[in-house]
Tab-separated table of C-alpha atoms (C1' of nucleotides) in Angstrom:
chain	number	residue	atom	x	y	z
R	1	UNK	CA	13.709	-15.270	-21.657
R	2	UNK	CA	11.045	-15.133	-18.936
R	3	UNK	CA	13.530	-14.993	-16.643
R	4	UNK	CA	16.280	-12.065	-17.288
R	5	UNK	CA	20.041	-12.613	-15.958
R	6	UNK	CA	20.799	-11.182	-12.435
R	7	UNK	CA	24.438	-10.304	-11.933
R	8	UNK	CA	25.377	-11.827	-8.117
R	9	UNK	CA	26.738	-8.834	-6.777
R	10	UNK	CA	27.622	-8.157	-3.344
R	11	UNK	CA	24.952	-5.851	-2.451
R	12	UNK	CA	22.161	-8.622	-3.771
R	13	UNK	CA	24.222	-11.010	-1.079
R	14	UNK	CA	24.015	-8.461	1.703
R	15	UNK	CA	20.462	-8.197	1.701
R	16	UNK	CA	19.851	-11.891	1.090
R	17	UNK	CA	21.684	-12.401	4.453
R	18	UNK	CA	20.748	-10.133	6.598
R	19	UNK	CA	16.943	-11.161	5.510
R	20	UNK	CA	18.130	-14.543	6.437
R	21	UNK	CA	19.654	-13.343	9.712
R	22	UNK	CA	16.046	-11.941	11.016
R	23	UNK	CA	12.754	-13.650	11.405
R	24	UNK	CA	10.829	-10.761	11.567
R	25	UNK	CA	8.479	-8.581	8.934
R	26	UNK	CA	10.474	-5.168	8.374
R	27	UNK	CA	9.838	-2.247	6.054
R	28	UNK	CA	12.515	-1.656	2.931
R	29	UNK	CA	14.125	1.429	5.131
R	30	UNK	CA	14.143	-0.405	7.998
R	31	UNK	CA	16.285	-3.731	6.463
R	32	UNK	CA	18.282	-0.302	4.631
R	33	UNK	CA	18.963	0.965	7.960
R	34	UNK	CA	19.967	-2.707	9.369
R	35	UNK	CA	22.609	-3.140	6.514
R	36	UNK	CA	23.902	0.142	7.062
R	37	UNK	CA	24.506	-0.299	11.007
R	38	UNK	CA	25.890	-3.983	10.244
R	39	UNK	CA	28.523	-2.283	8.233
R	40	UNK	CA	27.846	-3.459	4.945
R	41	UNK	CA	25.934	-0.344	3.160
R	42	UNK	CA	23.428	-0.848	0.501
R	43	UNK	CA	21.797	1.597	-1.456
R	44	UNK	CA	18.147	2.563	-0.538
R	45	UNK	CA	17.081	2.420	-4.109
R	46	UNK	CA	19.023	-1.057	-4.270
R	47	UNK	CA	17.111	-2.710	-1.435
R	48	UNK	CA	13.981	-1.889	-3.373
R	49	UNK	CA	14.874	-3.572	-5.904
R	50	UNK	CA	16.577	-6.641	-4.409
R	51	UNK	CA	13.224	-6.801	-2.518
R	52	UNK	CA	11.157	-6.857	-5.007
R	53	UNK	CA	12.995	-9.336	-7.123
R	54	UNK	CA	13.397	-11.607	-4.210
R	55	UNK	CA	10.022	-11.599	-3.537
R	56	UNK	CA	9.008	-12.184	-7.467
R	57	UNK	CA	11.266	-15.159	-6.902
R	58	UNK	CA	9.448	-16.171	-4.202
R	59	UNK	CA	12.030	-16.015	-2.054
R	60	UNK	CA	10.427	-13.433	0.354
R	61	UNK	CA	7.010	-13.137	1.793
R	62	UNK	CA	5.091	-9.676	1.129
R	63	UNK	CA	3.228	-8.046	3.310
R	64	UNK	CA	1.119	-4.388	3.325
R	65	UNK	CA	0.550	-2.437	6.823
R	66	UNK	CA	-2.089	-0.377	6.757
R	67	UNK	CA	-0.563	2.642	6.874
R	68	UNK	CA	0.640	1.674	3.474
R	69	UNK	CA	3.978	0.391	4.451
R	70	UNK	CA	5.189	-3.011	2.855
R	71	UNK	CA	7.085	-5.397	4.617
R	72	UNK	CA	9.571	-8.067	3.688
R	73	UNK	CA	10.877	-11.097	5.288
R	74	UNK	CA	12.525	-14.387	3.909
R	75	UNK	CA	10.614	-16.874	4.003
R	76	UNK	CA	10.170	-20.712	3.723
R	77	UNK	CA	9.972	-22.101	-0.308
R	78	UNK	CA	6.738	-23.602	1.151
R	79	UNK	CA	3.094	-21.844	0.599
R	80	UNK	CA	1.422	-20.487	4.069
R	81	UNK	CA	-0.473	-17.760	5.701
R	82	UNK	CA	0.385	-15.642	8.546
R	83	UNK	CA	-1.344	-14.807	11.817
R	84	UNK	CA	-0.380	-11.166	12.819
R	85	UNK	CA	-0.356	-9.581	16.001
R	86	UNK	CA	-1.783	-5.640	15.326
R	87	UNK	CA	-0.106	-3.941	18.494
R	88	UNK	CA	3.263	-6.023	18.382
R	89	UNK	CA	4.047	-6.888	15.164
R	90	UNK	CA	4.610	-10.800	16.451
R	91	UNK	CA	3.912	-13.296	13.381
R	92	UNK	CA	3.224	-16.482	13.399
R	93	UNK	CA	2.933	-18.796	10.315
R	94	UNK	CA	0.149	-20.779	9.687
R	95	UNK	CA	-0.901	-22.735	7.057
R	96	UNK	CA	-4.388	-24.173	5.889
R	97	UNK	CA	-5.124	-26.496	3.360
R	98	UNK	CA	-8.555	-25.982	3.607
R	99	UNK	CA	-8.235	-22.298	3.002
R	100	UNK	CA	-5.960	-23.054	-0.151
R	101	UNK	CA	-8.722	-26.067	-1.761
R	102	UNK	CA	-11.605	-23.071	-1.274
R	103	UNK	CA	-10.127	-20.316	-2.728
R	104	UNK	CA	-9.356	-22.626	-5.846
R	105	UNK	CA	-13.027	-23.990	-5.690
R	106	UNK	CA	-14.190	-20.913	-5.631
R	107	UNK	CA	-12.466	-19.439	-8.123
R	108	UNK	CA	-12.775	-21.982	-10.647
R	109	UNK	CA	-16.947	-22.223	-9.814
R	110	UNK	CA	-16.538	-18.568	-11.253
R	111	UNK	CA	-14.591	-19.615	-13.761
R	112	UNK	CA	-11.641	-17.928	-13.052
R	113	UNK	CA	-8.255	-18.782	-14.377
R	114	UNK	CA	-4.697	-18.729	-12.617
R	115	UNK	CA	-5.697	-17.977	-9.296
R	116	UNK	CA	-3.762	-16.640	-6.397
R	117	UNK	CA	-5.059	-15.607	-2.710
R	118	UNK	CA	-4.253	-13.854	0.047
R	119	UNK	CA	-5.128	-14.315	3.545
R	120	UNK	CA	-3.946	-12.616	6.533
R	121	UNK	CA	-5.525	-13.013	10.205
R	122	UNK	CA	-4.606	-10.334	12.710
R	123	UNK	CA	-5.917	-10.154	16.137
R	124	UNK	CA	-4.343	-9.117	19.501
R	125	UNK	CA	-1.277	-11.853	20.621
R	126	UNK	CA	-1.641	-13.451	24.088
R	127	UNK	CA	0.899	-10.728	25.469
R	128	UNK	CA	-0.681	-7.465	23.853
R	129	UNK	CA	-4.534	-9.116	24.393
R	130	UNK	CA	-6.396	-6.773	27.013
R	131	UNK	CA	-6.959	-7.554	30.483
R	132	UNK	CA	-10.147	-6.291	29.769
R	133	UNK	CA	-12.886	-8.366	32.161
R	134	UNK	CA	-13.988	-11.230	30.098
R	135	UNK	CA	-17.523	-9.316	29.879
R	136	UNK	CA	-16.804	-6.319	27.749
R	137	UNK	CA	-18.135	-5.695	24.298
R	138	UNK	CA	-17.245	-9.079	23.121
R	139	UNK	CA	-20.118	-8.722	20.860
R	140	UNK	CA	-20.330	-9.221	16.842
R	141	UNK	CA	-20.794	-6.733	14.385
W	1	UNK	CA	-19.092	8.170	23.830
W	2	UNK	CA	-16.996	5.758	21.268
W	3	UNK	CA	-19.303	7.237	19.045
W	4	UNK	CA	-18.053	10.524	18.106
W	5	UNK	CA	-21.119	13.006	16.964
W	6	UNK	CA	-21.093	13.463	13.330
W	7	UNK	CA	-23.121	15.982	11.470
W	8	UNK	CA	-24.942	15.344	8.227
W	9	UNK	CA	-23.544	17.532	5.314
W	10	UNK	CA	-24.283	17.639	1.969
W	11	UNK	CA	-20.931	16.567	0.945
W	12	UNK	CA	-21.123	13.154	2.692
W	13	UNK	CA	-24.960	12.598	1.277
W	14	UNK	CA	-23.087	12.634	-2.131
W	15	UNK	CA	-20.409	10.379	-1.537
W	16	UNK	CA	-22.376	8.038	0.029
W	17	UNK	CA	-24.621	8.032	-2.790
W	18	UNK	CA	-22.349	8.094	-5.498
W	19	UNK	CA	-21.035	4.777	-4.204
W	20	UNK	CA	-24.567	3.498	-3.818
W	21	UNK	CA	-24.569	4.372	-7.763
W	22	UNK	CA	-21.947	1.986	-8.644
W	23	UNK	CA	-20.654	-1.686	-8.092
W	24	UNK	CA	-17.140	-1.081	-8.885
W	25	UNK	CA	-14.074	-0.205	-6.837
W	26	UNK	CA	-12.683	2.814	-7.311
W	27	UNK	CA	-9.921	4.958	-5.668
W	28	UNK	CA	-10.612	7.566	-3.505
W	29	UNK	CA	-9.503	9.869	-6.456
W	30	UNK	CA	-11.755	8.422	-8.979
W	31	UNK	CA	-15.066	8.765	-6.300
W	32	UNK	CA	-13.803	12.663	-6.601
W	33	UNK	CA	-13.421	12.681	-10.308
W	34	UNK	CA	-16.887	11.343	-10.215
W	35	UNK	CA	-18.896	13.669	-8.062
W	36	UNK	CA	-17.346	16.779	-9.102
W	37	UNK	CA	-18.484	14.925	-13.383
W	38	UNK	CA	-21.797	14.802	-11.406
W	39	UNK	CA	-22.041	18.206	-10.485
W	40	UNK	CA	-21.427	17.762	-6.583
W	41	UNK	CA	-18.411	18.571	-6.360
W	42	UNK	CA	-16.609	17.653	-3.078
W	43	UNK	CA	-12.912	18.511	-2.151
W	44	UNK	CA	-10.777	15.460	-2.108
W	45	UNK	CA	-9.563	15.726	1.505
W	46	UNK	CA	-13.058	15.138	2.638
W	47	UNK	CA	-14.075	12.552	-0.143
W	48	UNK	CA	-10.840	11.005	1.754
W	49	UNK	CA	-12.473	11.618	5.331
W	50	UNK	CA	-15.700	9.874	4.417
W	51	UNK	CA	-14.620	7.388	2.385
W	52	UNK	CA	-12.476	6.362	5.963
W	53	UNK	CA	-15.495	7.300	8.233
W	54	UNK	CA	-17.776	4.825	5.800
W	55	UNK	CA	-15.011	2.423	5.682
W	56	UNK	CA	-14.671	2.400	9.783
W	57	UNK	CA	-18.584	2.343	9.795
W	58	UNK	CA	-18.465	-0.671	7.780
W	59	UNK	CA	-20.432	0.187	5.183
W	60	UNK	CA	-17.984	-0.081	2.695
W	61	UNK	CA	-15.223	-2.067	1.290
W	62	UNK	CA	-11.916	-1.615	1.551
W	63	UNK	CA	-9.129	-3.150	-1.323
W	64	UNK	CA	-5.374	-2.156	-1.481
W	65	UNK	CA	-4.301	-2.884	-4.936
W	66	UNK	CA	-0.783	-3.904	-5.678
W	67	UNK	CA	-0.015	0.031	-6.683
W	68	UNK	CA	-0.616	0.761	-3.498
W	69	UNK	CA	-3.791	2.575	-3.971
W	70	UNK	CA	-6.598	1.872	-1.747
W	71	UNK	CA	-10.159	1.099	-3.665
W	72	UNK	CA	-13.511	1.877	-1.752
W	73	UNK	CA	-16.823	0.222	-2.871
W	74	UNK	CA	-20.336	0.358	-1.241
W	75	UNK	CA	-20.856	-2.724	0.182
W	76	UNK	CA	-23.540	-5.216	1.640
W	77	UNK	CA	-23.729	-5.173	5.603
W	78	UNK	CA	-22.818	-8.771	5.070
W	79	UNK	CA	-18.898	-10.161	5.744
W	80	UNK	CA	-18.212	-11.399	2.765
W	81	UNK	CA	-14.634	-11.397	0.508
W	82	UNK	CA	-13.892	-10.978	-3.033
W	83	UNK	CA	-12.892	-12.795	-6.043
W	84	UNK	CA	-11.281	-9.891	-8.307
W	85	UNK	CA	-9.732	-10.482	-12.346
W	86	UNK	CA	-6.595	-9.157	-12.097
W	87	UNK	CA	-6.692	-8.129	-15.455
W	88	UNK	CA	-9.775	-5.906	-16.129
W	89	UNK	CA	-10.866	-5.490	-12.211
W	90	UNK	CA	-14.189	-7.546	-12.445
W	91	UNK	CA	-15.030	-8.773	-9.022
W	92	UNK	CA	-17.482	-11.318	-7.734
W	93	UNK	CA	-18.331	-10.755	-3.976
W	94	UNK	CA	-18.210	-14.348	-2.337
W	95	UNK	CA	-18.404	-15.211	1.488
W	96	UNK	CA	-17.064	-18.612	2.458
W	97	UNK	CA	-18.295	-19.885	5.856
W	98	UNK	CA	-15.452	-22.382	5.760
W	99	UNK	CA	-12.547	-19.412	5.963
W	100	UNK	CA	-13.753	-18.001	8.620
W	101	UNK	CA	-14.717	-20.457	10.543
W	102	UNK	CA	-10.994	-21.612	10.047
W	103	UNK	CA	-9.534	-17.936	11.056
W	104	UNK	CA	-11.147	-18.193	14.532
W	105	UNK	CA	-10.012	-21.022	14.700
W	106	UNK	CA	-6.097	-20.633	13.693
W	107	UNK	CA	-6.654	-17.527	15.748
W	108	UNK	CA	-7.592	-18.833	19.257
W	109	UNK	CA	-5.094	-21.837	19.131
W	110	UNK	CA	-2.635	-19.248	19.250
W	111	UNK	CA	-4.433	-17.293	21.730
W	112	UNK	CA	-4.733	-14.514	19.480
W	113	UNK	CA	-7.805	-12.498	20.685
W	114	UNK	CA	-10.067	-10.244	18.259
W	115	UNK	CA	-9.194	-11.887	15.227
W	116	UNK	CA	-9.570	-10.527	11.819
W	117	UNK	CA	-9.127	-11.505	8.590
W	118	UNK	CA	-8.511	-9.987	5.162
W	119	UNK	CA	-8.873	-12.812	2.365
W	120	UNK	CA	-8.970	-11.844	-1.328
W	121	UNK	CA	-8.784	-14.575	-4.156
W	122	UNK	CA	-7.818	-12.945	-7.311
W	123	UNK	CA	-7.625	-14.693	-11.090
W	124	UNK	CA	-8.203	-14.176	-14.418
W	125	UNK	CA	-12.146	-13.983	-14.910
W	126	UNK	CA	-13.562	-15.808	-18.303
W	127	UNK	CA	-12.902	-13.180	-20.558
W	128	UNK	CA	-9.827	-12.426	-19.515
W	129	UNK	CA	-8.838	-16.003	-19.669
W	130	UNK	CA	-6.135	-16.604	-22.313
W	131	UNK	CA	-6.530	-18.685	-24.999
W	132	UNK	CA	-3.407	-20.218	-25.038
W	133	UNK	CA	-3.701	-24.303	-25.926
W	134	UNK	CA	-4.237	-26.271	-22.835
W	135	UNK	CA	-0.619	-27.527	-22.660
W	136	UNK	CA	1.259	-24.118	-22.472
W	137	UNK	CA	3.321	-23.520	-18.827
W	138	UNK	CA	0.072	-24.550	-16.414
W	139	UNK	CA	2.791	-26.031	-14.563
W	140	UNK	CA	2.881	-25.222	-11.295
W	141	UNK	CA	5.833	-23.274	-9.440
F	1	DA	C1'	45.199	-12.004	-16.469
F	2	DC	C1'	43.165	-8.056	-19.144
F	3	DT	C1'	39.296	-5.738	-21.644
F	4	DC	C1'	34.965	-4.528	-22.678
F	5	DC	C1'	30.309	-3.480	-21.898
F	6	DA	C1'	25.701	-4.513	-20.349
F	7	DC	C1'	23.733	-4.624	-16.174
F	8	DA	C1'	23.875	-3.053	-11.273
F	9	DT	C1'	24.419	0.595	-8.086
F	10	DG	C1'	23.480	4.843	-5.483
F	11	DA	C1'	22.484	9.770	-4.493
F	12	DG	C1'	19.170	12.620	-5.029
F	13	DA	C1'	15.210	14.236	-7.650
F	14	DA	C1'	10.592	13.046	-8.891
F	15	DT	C1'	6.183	10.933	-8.207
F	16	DG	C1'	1.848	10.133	-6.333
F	17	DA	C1'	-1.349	8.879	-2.975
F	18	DT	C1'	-2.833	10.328	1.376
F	19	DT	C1'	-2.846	13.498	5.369
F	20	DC	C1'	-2.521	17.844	7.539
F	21	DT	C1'	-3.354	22.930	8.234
F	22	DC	C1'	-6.239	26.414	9.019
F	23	DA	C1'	-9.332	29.929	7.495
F	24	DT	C1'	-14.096	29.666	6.101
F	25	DT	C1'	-18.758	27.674	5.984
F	26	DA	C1'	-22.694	25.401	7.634
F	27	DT	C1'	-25.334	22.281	11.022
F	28	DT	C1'	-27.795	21.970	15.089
F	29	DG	C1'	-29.108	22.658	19.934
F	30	DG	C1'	-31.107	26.294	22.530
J	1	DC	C1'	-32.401	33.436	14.962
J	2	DC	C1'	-27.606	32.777	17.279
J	3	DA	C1'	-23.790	31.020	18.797
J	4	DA	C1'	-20.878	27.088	19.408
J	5	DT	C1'	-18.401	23.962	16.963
J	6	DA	C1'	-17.889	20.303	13.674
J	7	DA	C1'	-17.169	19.924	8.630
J	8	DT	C1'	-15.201	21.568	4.510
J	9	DG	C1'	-11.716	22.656	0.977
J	10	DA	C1'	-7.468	24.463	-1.236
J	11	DG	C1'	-3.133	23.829	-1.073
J	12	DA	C1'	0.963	22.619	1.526
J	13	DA	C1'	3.223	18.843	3.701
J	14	DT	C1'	4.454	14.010	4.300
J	15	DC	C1'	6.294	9.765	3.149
J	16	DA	C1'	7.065	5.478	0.937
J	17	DT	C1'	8.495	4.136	-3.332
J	18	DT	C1'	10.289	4.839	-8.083
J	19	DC	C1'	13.006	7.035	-11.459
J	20	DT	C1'	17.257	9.232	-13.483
J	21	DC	C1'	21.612	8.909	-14.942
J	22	DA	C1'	26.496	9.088	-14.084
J	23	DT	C1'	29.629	5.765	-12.305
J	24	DG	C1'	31.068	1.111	-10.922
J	25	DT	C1'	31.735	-3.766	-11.691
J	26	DG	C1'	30.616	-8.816	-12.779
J	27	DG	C1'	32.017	-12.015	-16.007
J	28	DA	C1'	32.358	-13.720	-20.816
J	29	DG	C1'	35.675	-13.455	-24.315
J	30	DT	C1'	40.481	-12.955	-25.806
DNA sequence: ACTCCACATGAGAATGATTCTCATTATTGG
DNA sequence: CCAATAATGAGAATCATTCTCATGTGGAGT
């Protein structure tokens, strides 16, 4: 009832694949434009959709650029965050238990019900990081 | 240099008032709907260009909802994240030393340099709660 | 194996937020 | 007060995403 039947059809299996086939966070068009070069076409308006179901499911881990753009990549059934390079687009997956324990705290101190986080770090990767003299405006703010 | 010269205008006294006016997050549209209600009316391109040049300036918050709209809100110099009801859009501001202490860390041990973090915790706040019995689906996964 | 039909698909139109263009207006140093 | 130039605003342009609807196809039933 909650969950409404989904035909397996072989566009569905396409995109499950090729998400399995790459590690890395792409944009809707771009996984579009993967299928479509690996010979196995998929509708634009299809990949939307199996997107977004997957990642309903759970299946797929969500991410928004800030330009707007939202990326999609399969992930691991297991909950964790993800450290993002800005200039390269690397990712690495992190996970932190004590993140998880204080967003629950916090919300239930507030008496909130049902909640849900999200948490993304981004910062420079060792290869993109400036060689910028360790003296430079390092400071806060 | 980094700097670049801005000029004080009318229009940007009245956006950055406006939001001093109010607590909630609104879209860049709704901040327009506002002033020009107010009688200041100020074209939405540049109710865009502020809203960015405050949000850059760190003076205000930034919150991309799951629509894909991005929310601004005045906000206290202070780093600090939210706790937002994803029903009726109450939010609590809350800062938790513990989170970011742990995204420097995460950060460096991958040699990730300028870290940055976006954590958001969202629920449903007490009134939103439901009042299903305590022994409906609270099953996790 | 064959049929039927509800759900899935896909091409293109539609949507909607944000950005851009550029002529006009207004701030500020001199 | 004047000129140089940044800021503004109306509407066009952009772009990711969603919707529309005619057509295709899983898969349960016969």
């Amino acid at each position: 009832m909650t969950t409404p039947p989904r035909r397996a059809t072989r566009q569905q299996a396409a995109v499950a694949d090729m998400l399995g086939q790459h590690e890395t966070f792409r944009s809707a068009q771009e996984w579009h434009a993967l299928l479509r070069a690996a010979g196995d076409p998929v509708g634009l308006a299809t990949v939307y959709r199996t997107l977004q179901s997957l990642a309903e499911a759970g299946e797929v881990d969500v991410l928004r650029t800030d330009a707007g753009e939202t990326l999609y990549r399969a992930c691991s059934a297991a909950h964790h965050h993800h450290l993002l390079c800005r200039e390269c687009g690397f990712t690495v997956e992190v996970d932190g238990p004590a993140v998880e324990a204080w967003a629950t705290a916090v919300a239930s101190a507030h008496g909130f019900a049902l909640p849900r986080h999200t948490v993304e770090v981004t910062g420079l990767c060792p290869r993109c990081a400036p060689a910028t003299s360790p003296g430079v405006t390092t400071s806060p703010e």
